[in-house]
Amino acid sequence: MPAIVSLRDVVKTYTRGKQKVEVLHHLSLEIPQGDFVALMGPSGSGKTTLLNLIGGLDRPTQGEVTVAGERLDRLGSGQLAKWRARHVGFVFQFYNLMPMLSAERNVELPLLLTHLNKAQRRQNVAAALAVVGLSDRAKHKPAELSGGQAQRVAIARALVADPTLLVCDEPTGDLDRATADDILHLLQALNRTHGKTIVMVTHDQKAADFASHVLHLDKGQLVEGQTAAA
Amino acid sequence: MLRQILAVSSMSLRSIPQRLGTSLVIVVGIGGVVAVLVALLSMSKGFEYTLKGTGSDARALLLSAGVTAELSSYIGPDSVPLLRELPGVRRGADGKPLASAEIVVITELRRHGGDVNVALRGVEPAGIAMRPEVRIVEGRLFRPGLQEVIAGRSARQQFSGLQLGARLQFRGSQWTVVGIFDSGGDAHESELWTDADTARSAFGRPGASGVLAELAPPDPATALQTLKNAVTADPRFQVDVQTERHYFTAQSQGFTEQITLLTAVVTAIMAFGAVFGALNTMYSAVSARQSEIATLRAIGFSGLPVMVSVLAESIALALAGGAAGGALAYLLFDGMSVSTLGQNFTQVAFSFAVTPGLLLRGMAWALAIGLIGGFFPALRAVRLPVADALRAG
Ligand SMILES: Nc1ncnc2c1ncn2[C@@H]1O[C@H](COP(=O)(O)OP(=O)(O)OP(=O)(O)O)[C@@H](O)[C@H]1O
Ligand SMILES: [Mg+2]
């Protein structure tokens, strides 16, 4: 499989006031298409920073980031936004649903950036909600959903525009064990049966066990030699 | 793009109820500005209407040269009979000129708040005949030779002690109110009228403040020119000629200009405050929605819909405030009668007039405040890097 994500010699430095903090140190990484990668590491090691670079939410201070054939380090923020709309689905720890919108309206959001008409959008929304098993909650507002259901809606939203890549930052961080396992089974199924490439940050070894590969990040560098059994 | 804008804006508008407290700051702040603005302007509008509605283009007013007000004008007893006979002045069925040499003096009336100055006008019989708009609505007309007055309807309403039969004390003499007149809501309704000769002898003024003359038909404009030419041609006269309407329009100008200036200053100060209130509200709205906005941008929504949504929210709140302020001004002030110190230190009664134009002007201010108050927060909303905003949310 060709690499869908490729980072070469990536440095990320944050400037806080006059102080510069290098968070990622000359990091290189390849993720093949169709992989399910778990990214682990201690708090503050730079996991979210790395994930943001892969998802095109941020640009590296130095180095090359190529995702889905595009050199993200060369794109402006407007171009990045367009690229994200086409290629990435995001899943966050706290779901990040729009509280005013029903589940189906939330799921529809990414489709508003496409050329699909209303009927096509409705059809895709229904399909995405069916994949996550929430067809019967389409009209519910986020406040009327459990944490696990809300995260399913978020996953449906991440999927609905058929992105190249799913990027998940601690998707089960706010859920109990059983609910977390349900979500992880769902992600695994998306990877296995729908062939979605998934990059998932997690603190939880049990969650990482669902992935095909595990990358360990420590103090801004990848630690080699640890691969989970697929 | 339109789809994005509509989706994001409707989301932000629908979430206003969740931020009701801070949102009300905009509504109330802008409502206050608009209410004050509209109220002040409706006052000058009402005053303007009253004075501009006074007088006619078919009557000429002759005043001593260079003066701007009847009260400061004086035409000597020698000139008055000559002026009546000038060409351009219409003549009645009896062949006599339709001209009224009138005397206007300030009189003091007691009102609960304190003394007020009211104009007392001595009118010749022709002055009544020439003004068909004047109708006696209560009592009767004054009789020549007796110290009787009729009071304008506005004066009767505004100032106490002008009821029929009331006795008034001016400069040592006693006068009785024998009638109330209506002259269509114009400035004369704030006056007291009596017989010209009675006034002349009572106040020891043999001449006139001004001569009001009906212009000869068929074309009053031509007659006015004829009259002007005749006055300029004769070196005995130091007199200015203008239409009666022109005179009263000019009278309203000074006051209207003062109110306009006052309005501009007060509104600017209040608007300044309202802009800060709006900025504050919208900054807090943006930070309350920070995570929402960041999520939308992560999904791929561009900056424009986000900016528009913040602006839409502040404009919606501003217009709500503007409408509330306009409605308040209308309910409280429209048609309210007041009297104020006019140009010549006499009281002129008039009503506030809240016109659609003024309400529109109020809405325009509301819109401007909303735009400014929303613009900078909107800019912040899109400038904040998505990754940082997601972290902070
Ligand atoms: N915008 C920023 N400005 C300055 N420093 C930042 C910024 N964002 C992150 N950092 C710093 O970069 C380092 C890595 O942060 P990051 O969020 O990537 O860690 P993480 O591995 O995701 O941690 P966690 O497991 O707690 O989520 C931290 O020390 C953090 O304080
Ligand atoms: Mg993190």
mmCIF file of C-alpha atoms and ligand atoms in Angstrom, chain A residues 47-48 169-170 201, chain B residues 391, ligand 2:
data_model
loop_
_atom_site.group_PDB
_atom_site.id
_atom_site.type_symbol
_atom_site.label_atom_id
_atom_site.label_comp_id
_atom_site.label_asym_id
_atom_site.label_seq_id
_atom_site.Cartn_x
_atom_site.Cartn_y
_atom_site.Cartn_z
ATOM 1 C CA LYS A 47 0.442 13.811 20.126
ATOM 2 C CA THR A 48 -2.209 16.416 19.420
ATOM 3 C CA ASP A 169 -7.954 12.727 19.153
ATOM 4 C CA GLU A 170 -8.749 10.595 22.197
ATOM 5 C CA VAL A 201 -4.457 9.423 19.554
ATOM 6 C CA ARG B 391 -7.386 23.387 22.316
HETATM 7 MG MG MG C 2 -3.617 15.978 23.183
#
